[in-house]
JSON list of C-alpha atoms in Angstrom, two decimals:
[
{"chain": "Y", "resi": 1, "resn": "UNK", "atom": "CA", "xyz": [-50.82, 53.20, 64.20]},
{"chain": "Y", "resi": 2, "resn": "UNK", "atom": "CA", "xyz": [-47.56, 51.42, 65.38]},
{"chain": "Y", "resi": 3, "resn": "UNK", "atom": "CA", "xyz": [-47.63, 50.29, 68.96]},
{"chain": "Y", "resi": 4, "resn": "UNK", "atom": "CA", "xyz": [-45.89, 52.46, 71.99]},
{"chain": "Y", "resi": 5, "resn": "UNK", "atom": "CA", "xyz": [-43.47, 49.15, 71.93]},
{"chain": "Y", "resi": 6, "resn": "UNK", "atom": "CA", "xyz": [-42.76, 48.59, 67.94]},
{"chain": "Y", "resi": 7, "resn": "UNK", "atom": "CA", "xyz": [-39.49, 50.49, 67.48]},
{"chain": "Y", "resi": 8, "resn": "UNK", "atom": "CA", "xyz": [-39.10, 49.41, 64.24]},
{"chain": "Y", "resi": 9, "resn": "UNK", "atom": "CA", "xyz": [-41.18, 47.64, 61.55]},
{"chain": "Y", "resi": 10, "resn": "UNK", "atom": "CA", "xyz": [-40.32, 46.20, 58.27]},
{"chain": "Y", "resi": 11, "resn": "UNK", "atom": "CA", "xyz": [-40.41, 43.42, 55.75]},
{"chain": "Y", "resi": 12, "resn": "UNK", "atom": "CA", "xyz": [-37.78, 40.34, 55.78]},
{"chain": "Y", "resi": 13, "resn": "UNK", "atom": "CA", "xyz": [-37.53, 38.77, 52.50]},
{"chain": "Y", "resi": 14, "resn": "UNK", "atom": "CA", "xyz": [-35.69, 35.53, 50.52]},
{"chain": "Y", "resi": 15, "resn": "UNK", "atom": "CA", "xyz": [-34.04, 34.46, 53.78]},
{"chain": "Y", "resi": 16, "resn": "UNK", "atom": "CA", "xyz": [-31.10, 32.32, 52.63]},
{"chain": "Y", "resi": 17, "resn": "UNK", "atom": "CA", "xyz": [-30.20, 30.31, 55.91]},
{"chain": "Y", "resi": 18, "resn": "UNK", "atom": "CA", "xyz": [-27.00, 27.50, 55.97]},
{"chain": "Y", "resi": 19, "resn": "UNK", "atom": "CA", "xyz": [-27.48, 25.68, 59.02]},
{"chain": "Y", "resi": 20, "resn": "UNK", "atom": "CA", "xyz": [-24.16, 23.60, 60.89]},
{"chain": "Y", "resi": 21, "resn": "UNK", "atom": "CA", "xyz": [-24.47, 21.27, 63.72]},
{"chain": "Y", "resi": 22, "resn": "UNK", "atom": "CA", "xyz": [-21.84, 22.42, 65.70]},
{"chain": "Y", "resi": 23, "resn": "UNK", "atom": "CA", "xyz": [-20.51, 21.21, 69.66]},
{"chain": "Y", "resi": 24, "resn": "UNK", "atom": "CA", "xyz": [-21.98, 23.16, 72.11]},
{"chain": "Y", "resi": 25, "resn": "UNK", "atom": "CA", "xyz": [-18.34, 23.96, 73.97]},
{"chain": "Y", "resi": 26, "resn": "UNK", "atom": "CA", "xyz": [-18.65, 26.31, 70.78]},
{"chain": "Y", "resi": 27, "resn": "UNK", "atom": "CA", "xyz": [-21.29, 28.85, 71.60]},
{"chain": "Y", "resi": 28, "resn": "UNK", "atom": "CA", "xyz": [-21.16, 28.62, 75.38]},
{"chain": "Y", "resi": 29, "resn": "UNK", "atom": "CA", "xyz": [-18.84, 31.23, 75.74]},
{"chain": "Y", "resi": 30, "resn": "UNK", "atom": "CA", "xyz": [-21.67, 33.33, 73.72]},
{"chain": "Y", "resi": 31, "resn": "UNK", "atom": "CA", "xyz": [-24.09, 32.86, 75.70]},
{"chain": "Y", "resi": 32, "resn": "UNK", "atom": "CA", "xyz": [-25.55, 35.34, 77.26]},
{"chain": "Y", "resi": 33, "resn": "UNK", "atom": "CA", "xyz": [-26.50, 35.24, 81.00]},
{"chain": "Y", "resi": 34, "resn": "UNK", "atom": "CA", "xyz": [-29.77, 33.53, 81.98]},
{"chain": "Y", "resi": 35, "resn": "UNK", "atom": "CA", "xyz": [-30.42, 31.94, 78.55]},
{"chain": "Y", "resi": 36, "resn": "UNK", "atom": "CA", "xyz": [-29.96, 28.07, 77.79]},
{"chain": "Y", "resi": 37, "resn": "UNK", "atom": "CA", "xyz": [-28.83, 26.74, 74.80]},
{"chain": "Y", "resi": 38, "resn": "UNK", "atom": "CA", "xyz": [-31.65, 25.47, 72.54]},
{"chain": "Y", "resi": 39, "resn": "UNK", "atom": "CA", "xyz": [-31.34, 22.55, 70.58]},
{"chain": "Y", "resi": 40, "resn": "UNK", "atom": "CA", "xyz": [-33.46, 20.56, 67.80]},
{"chain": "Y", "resi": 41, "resn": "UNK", "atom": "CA", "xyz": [-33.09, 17.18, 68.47]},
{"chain": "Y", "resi": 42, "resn": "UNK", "atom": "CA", "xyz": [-29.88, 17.01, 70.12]},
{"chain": "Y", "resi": 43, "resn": "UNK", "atom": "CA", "xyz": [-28.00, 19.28, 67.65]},
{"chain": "Y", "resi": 44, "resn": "UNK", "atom": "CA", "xyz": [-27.04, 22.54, 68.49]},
{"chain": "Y", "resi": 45, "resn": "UNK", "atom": "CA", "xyz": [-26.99, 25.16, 65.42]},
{"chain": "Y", "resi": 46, "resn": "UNK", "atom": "CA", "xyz": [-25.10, 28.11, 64.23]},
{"chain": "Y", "resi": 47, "resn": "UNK", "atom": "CA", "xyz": [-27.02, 29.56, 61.18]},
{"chain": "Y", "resi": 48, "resn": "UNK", "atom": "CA", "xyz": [-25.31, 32.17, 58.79]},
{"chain": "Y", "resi": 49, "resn": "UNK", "atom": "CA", "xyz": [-28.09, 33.54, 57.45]},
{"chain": "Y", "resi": 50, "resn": "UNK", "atom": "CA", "xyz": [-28.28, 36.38, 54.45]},
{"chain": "Y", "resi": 51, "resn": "UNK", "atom": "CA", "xyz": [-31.81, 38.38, 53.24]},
{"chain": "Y", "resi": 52, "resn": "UNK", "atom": "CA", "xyz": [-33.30, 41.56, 52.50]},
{"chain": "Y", "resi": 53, "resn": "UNK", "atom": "CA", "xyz": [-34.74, 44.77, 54.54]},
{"chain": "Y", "resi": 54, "resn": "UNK", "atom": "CA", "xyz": [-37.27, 45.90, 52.92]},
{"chain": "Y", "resi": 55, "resn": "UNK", "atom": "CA", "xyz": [-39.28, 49.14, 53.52]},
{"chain": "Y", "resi": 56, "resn": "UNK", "atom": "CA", "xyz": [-37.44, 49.96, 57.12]},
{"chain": "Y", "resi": 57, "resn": "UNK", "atom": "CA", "xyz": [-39.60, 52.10, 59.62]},
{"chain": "Y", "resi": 58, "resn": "UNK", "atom": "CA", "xyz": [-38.39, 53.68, 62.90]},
{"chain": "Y", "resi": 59, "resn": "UNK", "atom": "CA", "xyz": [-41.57, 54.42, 64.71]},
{"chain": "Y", "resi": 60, "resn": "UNK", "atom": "CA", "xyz": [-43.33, 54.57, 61.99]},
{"chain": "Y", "resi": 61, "resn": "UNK", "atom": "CA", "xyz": [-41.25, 56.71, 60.25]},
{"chain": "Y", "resi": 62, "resn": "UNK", "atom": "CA", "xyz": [-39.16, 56.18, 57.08]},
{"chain": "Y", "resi": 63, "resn": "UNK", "atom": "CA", "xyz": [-35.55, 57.11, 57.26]},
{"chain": "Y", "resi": 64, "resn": "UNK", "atom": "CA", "xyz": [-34.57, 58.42, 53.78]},
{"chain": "Y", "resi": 65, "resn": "UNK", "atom": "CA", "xyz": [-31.85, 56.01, 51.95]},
{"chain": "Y", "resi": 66, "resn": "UNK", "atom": "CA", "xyz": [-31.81, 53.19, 54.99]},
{"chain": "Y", "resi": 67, "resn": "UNK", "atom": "CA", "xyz": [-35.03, 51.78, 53.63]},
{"chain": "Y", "resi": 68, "resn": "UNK", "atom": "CA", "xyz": [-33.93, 48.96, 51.78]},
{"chain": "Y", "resi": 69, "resn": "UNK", "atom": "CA", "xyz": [-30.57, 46.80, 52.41]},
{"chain": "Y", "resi": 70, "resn": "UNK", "atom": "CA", "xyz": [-28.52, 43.43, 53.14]},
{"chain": "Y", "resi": 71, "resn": "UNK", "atom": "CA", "xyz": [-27.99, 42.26, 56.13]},
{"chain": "Y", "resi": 72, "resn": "UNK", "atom": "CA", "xyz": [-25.86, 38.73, 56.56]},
{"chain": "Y", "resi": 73, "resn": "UNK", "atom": "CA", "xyz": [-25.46, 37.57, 60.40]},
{"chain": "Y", "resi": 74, "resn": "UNK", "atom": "CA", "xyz": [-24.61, 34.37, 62.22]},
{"chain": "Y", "resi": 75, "resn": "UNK", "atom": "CA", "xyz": [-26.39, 33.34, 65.09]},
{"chain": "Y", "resi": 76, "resn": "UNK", "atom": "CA", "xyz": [-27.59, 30.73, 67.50]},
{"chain": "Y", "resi": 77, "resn": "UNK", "atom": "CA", "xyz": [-30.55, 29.62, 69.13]},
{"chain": "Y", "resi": 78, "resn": "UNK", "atom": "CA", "xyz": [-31.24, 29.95, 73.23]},
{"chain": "Y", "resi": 79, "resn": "UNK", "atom": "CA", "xyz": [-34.09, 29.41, 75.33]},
{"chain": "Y", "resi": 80, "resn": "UNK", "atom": "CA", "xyz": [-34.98, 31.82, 78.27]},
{"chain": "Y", "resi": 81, "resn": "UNK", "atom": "CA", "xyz": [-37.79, 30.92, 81.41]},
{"chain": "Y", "resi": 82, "resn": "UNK", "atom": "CA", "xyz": [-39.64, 33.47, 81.96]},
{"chain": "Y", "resi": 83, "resn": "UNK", "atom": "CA", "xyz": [-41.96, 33.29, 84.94]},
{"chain": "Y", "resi": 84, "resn": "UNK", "atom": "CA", "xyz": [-42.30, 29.49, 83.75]},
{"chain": "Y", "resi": 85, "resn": "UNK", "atom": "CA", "xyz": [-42.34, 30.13, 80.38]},
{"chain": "Y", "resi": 86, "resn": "UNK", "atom": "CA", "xyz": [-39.69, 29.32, 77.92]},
{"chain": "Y", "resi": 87, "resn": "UNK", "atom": "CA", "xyz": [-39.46, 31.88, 75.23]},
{"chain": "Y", "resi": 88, "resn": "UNK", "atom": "CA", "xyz": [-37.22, 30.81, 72.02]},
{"chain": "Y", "resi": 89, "resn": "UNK", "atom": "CA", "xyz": [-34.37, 32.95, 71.04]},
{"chain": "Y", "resi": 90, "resn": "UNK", "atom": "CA", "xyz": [-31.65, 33.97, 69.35]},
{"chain": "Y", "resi": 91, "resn": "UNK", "atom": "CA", "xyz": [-28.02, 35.31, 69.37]},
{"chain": "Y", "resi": 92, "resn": "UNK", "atom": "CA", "xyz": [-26.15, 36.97, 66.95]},
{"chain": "Y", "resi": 93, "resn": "UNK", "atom": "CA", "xyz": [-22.28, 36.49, 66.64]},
{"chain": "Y", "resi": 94, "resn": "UNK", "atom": "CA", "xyz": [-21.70, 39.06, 64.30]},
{"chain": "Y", "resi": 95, "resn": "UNK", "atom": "CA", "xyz": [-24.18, 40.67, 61.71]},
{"chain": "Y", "resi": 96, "resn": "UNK", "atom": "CA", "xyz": [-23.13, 42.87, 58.77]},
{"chain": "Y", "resi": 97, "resn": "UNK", "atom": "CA", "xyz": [-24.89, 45.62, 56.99]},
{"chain": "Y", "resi": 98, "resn": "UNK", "atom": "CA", "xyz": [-24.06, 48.23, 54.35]},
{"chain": "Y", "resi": 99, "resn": "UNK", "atom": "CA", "xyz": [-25.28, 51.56, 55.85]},
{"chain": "Y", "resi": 100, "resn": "UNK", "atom": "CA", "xyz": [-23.54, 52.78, 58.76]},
{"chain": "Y", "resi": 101, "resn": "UNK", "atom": "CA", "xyz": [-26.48, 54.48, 60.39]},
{"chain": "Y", "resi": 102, "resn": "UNK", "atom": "CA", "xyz": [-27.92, 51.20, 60.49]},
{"chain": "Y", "resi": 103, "resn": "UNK", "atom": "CA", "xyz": [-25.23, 49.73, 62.64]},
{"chain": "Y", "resi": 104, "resn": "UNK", "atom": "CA", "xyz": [-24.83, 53.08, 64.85]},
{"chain": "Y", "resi": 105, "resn": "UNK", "atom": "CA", "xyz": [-28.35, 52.28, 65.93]},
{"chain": "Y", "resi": 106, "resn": "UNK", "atom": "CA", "xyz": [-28.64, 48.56, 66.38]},
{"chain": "Y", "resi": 107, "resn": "UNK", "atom": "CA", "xyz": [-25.09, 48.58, 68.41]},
{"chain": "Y", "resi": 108, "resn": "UNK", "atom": "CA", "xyz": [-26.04, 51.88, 70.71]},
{"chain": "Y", "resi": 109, "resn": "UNK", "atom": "CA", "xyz": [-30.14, 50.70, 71.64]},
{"chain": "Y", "resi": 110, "resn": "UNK", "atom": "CA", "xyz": [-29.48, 46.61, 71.35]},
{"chain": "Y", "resi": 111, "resn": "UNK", "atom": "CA", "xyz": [-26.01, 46.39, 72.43]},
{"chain": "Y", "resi": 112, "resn": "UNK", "atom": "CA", "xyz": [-25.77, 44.15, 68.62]},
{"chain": "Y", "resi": 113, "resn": "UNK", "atom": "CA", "xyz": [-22.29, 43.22, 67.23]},
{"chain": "Y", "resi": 114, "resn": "UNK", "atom": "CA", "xyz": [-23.14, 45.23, 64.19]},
{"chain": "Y", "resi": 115, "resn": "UNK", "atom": "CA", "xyz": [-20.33, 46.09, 61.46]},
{"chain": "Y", "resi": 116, "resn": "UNK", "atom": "CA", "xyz": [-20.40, 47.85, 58.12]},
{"chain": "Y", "resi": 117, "resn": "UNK", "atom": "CA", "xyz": [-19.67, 47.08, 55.06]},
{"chain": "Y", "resi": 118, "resn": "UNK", "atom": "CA", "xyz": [-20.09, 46.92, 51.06]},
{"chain": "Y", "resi": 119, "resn": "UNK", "atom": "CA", "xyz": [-23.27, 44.64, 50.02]},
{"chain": "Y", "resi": 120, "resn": "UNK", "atom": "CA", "xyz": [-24.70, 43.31, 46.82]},
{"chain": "Y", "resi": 121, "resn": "UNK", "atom": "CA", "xyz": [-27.90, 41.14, 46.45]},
{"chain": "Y", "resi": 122, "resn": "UNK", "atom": "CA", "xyz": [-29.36, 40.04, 43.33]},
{"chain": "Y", "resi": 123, "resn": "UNK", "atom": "CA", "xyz": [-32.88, 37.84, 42.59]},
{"chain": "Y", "resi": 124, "resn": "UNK", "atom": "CA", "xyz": [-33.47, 36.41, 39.63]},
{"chain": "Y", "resi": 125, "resn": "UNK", "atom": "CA", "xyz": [-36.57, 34.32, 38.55]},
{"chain": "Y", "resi": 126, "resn": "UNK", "atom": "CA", "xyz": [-38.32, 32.14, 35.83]},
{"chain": "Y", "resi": 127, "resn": "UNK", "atom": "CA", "xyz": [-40.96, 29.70, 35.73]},
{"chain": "Y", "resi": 128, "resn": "UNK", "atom": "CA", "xyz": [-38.38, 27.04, 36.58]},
{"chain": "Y", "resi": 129, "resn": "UNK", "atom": "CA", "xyz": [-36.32, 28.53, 39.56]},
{"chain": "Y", "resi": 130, "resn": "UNK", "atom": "CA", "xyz": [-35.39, 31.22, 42.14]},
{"chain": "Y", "resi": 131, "resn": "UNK", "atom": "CA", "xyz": [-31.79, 32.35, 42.43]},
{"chain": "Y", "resi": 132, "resn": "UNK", "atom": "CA", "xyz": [-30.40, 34.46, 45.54]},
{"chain": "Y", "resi": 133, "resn": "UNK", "atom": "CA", "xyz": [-27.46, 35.41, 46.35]},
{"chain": "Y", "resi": 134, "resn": "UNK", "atom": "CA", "xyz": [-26.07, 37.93, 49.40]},
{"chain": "Y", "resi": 135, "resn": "UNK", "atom": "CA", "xyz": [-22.61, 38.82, 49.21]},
{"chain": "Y", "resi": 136, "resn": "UNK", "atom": "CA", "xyz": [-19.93, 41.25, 51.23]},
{"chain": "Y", "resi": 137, "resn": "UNK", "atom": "CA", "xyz": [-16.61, 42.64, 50.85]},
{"chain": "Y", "resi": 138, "resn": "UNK", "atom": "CA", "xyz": [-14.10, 42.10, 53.78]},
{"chain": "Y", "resi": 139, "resn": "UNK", "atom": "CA", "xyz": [-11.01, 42.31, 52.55]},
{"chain": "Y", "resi": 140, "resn": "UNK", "atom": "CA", "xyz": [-12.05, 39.86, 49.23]},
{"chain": "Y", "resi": 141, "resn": "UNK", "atom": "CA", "xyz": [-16.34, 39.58, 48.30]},
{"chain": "Y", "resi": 142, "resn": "UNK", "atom": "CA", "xyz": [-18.00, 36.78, 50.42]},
{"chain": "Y", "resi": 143, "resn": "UNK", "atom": "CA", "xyz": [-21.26, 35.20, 48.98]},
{"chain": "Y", "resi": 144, "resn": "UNK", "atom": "CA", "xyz": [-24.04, 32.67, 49.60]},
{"chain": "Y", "resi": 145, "resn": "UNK", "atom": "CA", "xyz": [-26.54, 31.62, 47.24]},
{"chain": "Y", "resi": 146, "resn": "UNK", "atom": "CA", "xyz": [-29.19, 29.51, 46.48]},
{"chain": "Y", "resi": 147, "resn": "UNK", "atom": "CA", "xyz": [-30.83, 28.28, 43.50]},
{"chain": "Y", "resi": 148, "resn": "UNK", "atom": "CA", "xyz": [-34.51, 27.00, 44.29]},
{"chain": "Y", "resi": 149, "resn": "UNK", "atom": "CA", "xyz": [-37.61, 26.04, 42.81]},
{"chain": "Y", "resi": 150, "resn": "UNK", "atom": "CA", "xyz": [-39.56, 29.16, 42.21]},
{"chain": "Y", "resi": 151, "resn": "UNK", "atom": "CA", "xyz": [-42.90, 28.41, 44.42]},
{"chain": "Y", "resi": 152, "resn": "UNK", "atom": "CA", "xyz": [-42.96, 28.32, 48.27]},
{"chain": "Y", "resi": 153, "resn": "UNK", "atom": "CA", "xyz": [-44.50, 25.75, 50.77]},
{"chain": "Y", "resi": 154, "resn": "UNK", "atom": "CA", "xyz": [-45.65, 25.53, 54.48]},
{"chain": "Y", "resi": 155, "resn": "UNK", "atom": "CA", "xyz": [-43.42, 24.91, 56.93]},
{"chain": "Y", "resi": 156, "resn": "UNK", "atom": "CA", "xyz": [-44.33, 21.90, 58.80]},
{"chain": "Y", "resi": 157, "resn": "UNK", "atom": "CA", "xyz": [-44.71, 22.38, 62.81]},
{"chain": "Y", "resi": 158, "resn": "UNK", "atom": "CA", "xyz": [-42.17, 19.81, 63.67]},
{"chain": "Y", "resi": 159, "resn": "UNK", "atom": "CA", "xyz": [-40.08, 20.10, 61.19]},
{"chain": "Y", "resi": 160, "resn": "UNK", "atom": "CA", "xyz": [-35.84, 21.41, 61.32]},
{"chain": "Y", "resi": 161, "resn": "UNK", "atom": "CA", "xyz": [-37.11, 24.52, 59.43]},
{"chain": "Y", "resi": 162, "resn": "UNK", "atom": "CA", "xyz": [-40.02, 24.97, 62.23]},
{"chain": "Y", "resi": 163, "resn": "UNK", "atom": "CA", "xyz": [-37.22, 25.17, 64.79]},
{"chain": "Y", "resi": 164, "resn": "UNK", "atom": "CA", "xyz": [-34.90, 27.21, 62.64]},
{"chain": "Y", "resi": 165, "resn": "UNK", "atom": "CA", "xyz": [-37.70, 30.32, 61.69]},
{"chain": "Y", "resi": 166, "resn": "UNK", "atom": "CA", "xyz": [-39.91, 29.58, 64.96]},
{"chain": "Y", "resi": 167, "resn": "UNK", "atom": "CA", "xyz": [-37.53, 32.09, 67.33]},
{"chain": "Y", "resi": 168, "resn": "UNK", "atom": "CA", "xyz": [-39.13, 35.04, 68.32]},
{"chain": "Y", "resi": 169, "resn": "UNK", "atom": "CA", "xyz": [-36.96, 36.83, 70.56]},
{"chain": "Y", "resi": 170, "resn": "UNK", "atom": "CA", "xyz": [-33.09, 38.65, 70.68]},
{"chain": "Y", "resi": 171, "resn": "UNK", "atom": "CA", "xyz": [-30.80, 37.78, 73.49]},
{"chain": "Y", "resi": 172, "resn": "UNK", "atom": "CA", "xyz": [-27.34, 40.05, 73.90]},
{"chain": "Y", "resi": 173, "resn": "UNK", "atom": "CA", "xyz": [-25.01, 39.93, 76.26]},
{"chain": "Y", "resi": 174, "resn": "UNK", "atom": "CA", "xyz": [-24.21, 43.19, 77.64]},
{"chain": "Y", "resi": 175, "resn": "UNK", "atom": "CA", "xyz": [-22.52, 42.72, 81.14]},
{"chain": "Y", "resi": 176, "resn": "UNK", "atom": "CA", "xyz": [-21.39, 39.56, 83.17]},
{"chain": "Y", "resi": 177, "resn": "UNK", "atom": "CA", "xyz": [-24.85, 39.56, 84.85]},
{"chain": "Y", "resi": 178, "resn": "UNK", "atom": "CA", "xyz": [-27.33, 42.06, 82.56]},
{"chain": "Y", "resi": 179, "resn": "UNK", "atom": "CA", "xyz": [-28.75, 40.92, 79.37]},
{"chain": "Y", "resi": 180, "resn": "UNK", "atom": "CA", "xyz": [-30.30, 42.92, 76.72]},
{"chain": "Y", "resi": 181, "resn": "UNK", "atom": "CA", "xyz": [-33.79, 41.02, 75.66]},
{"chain": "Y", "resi": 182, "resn": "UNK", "atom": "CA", "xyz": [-36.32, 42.36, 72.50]},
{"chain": "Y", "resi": 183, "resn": "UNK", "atom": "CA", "xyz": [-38.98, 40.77, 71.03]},
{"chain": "Y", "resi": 184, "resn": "UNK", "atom": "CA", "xyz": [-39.61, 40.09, 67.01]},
{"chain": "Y", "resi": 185, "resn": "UNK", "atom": "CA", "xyz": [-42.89, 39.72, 65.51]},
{"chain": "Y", "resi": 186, "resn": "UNK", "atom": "CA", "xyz": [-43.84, 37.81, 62.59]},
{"chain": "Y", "resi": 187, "resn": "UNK", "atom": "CA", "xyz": [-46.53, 35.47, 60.98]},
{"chain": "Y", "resi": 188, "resn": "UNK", "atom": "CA", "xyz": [-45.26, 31.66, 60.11]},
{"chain": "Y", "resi": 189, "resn": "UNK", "atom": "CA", "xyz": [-42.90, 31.61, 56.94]},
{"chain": "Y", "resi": 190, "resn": "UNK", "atom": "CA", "xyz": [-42.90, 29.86, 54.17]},
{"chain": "Y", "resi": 191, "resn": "UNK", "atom": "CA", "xyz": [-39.97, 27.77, 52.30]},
{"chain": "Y", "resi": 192, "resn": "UNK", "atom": "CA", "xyz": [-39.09, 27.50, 48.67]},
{"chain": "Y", "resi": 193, "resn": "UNK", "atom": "CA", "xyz": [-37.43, 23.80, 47.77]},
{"chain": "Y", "resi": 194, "resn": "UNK", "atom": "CA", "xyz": [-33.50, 24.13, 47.59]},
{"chain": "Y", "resi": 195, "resn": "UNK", "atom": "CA", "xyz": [-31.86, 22.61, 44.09]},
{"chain": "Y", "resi": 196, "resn": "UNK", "atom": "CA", "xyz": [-28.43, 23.91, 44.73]},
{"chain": "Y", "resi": 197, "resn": "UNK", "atom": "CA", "xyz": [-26.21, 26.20, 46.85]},
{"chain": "Y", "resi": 198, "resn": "UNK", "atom": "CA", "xyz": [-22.85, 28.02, 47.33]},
{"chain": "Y", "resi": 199, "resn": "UNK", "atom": "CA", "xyz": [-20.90, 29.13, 50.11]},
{"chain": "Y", "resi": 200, "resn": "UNK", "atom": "CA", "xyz": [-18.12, 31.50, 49.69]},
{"chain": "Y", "resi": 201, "resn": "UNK", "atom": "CA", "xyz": [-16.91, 32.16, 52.97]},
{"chain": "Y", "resi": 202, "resn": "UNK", "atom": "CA", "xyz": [-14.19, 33.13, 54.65]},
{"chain": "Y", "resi": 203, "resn": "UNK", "atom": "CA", "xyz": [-15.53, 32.01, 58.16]},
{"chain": "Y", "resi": 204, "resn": "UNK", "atom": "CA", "xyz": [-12.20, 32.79, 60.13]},
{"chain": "Y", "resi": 205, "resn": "UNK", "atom": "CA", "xyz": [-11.42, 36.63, 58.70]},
{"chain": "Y", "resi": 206, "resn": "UNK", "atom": "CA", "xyz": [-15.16, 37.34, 59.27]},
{"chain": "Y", "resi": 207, "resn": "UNK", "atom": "CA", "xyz": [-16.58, 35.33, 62.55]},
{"chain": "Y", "resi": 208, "resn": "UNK", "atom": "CA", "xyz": [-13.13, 34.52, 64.60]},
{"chain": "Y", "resi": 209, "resn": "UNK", "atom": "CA", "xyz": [-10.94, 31.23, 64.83]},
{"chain": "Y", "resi": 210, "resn": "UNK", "atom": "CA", "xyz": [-13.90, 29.86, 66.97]},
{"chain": "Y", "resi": 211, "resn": "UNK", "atom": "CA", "xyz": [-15.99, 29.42, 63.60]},
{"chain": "Y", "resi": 212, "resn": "UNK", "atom": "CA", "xyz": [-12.85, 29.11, 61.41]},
{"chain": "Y", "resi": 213, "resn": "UNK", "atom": "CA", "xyz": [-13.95, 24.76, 60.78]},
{"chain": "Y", "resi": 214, "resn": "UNK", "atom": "CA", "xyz": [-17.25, 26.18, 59.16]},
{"chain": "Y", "resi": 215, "resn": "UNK", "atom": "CA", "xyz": [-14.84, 26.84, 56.03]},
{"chain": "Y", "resi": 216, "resn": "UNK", "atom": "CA", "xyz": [-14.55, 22.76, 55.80]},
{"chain": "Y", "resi": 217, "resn": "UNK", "atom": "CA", "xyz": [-17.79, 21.42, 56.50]},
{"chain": "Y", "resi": 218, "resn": "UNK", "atom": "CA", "xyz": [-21.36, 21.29, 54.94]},
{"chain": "Y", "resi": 219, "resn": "UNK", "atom": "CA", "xyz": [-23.93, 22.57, 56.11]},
{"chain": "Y", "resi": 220, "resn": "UNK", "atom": "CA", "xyz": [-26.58, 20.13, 57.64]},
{"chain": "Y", "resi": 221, "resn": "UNK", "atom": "CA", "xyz": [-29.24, 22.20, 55.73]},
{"chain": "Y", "resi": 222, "resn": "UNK", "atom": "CA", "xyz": [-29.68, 25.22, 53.77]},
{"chain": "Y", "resi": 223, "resn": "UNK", "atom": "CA", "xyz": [-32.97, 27.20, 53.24]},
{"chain": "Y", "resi": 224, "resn": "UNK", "atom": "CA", "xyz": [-34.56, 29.50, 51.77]},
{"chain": "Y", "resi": 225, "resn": "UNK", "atom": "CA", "xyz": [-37.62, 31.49, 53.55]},
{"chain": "Y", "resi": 226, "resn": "UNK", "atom": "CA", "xyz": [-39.85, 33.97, 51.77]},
{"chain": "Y", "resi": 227, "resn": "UNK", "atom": "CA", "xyz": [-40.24, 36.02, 55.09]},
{"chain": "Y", "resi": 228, "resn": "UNK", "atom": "CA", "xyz": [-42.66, 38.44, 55.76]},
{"chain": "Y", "resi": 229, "resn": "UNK", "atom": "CA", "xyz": [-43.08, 42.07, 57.44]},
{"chain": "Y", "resi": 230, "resn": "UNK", "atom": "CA", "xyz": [-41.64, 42.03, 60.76]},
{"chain": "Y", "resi": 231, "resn": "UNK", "atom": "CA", "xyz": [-41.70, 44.33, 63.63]},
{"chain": "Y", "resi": 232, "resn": "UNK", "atom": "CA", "xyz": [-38.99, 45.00, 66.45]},
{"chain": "Y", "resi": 233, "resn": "UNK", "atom": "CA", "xyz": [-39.86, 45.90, 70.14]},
{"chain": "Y", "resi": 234, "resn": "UNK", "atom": "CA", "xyz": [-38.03, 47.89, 71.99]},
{"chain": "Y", "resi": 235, "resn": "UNK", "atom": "CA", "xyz": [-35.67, 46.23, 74.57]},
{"chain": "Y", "resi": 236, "resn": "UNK", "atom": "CA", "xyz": [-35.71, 45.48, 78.49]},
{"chain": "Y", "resi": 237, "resn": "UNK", "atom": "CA", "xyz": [-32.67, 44.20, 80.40]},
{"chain": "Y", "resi": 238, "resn": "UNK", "atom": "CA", "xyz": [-32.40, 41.20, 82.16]},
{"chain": "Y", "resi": 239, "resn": "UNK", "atom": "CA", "xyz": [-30.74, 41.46, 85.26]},
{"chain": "Y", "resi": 240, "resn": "UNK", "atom": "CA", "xyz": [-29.17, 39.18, 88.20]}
]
C-alpha cells in the first residue's frame, strides 16, 4: 500500500555523480528563498549527476512506456531550518529526460527545470569492472562515464560521498518569496571504486554561461552509487 503522501515510487540505479568545487557567488542566484547553502568542509558543490529510473510508479500505478529511463541533472546542495531542524537538500539547475510526459509532470506539480530530450545508457560488466555511461543529444551527443571496479562498498558517515548521497529533500524556487519543498526517501547507498572516467560536456550550450568553466576543470570527485528504490512525496510550499 503506498502512503497518502508517496506520489511516486521507484528504483535509482548506477548513479554516476562528477562533483566541482565551485565559488558560492555561483549558485546564490539559485537559491531558492529560505534555504542556505550547504557545504562539506568549506567547499560548495555543483554535481552533474547521470543514472537510471527504474520501474516508475505514480501512486502506485505504472504508467505504460515511462517506466524505465535516463535522467542527467545538475544540482546543488542547501540546507533549510525547519522549526530548529536543518533538513539537507537539494537544487536542480537543469535536469534532462527522454520522455516528454515525464517532464510535463515534474515541471507542472514541482515547478522542476525539466527538458526533453534523446537518451542512451549502456552497462556493461565482468568479473574485473563496471562500465556506465549516460549520454544526450543537444545539438551534438553529451556523455559521462565511468569505468569501476565491479563490487560496491559502504559509504562511510563522514565521508565526501556521505555528504554528496545523504540529501533527502527538493528545494525549487517558484516565486521571489514561495518555495516549492518535497521530500525523497531512500535507504544509505552504496559506492563502487572509480578506475577511470569521461566527461563529454558541453557545460555552456546545456547549463548557461554561469557553468560554462565546468568545460575546463576536473572534477574534485566522481562516483558511482548503486542506488536503491526511492520514493517521492508530494510537495508543500514554503512561504514568507
Amino acid at each position: 500500500m503506498i502512503g497518502n503522501d508517496i506520489f511516486l515510487t521507484a528504483e535509482w540505479r548506477k548513479l554516476i555523480l562528477a562533483n566541482y568545487a565551485v565559488d558560492k557567488e555561483v549558485l546564490l542566484k539559485y537559491l531558492p528563498p529560505f534555504t542556505e547553502l550547504d557545504d562539506w568542509q568549506g567547499k560548495y558543490y555543483v554535481s552533474l549527476v547521470g543514472f537510471m529510473f527504474v520501474n516508475t510508479r505514480l501512486k502506485g500505478v505504472n504508467i505504460p512506456f515511462h517506466g524505465n529511463f535516463e535522467e542527467v541533472n545538475l544540482r546543488f546542495y542547501v540546507k533549510y531550518k525547519d522549526n530548529g531542524d536543518w533538513k539537507r537538500g537539494v537544487v536542480f539547475v537543469s535536469e534532462i529526460v527522454p520522455k516528454p510526459a515525464i517532464t510535463f509532470i515534474a515541471n507542472t506539480i514541482y515547478k522542476e527545470n525539466y527538458r526533453t530530450l534523446p537518451m542512451k545508457h549502456s552497462w556493461l560488466q565482468n568479473e574485473n569492472q563496471l562500465g556506465v555511461e549516460y549520454a544526450w543529444k543537444l545539438k551534438n551527443w553529451n556523455s559521462i562515464s565511468v569505468t569501476a571496479m565491479p563490487n560496491s562498498q559502504p559509504i562511510l558517515i563522514d565521508s565526501e560521498e556521505n555528504f554528496i548521497t545523504e540529501h533527502y529533500w527538493g528545494y525549487t524556487k517558484i516565486g521571489e518569496n514561495i518555495t516549492s519543498e518535497y521530500g525523497v526517501g531512500h535507504p544509505r547507498w552504496e559506492t563502487y571504486p572509480i578506475i577511470d572516467y569521461k566527461i563529454d560536456v558541453d557545460f555552456e550550450k546545456n547549463y548557461g554561461e554561469d557553468f560554462a568553466f565546468l568545460a575546463s576543470v576536473e572534477p574534485d570527485s566522481v562516483m558511482l552509487a548503486e542506488g536503491s528504490e526511492i520514493n517521492v512525496k508530494k510537495g508543500k510550499k514554503l512561504k514568507g
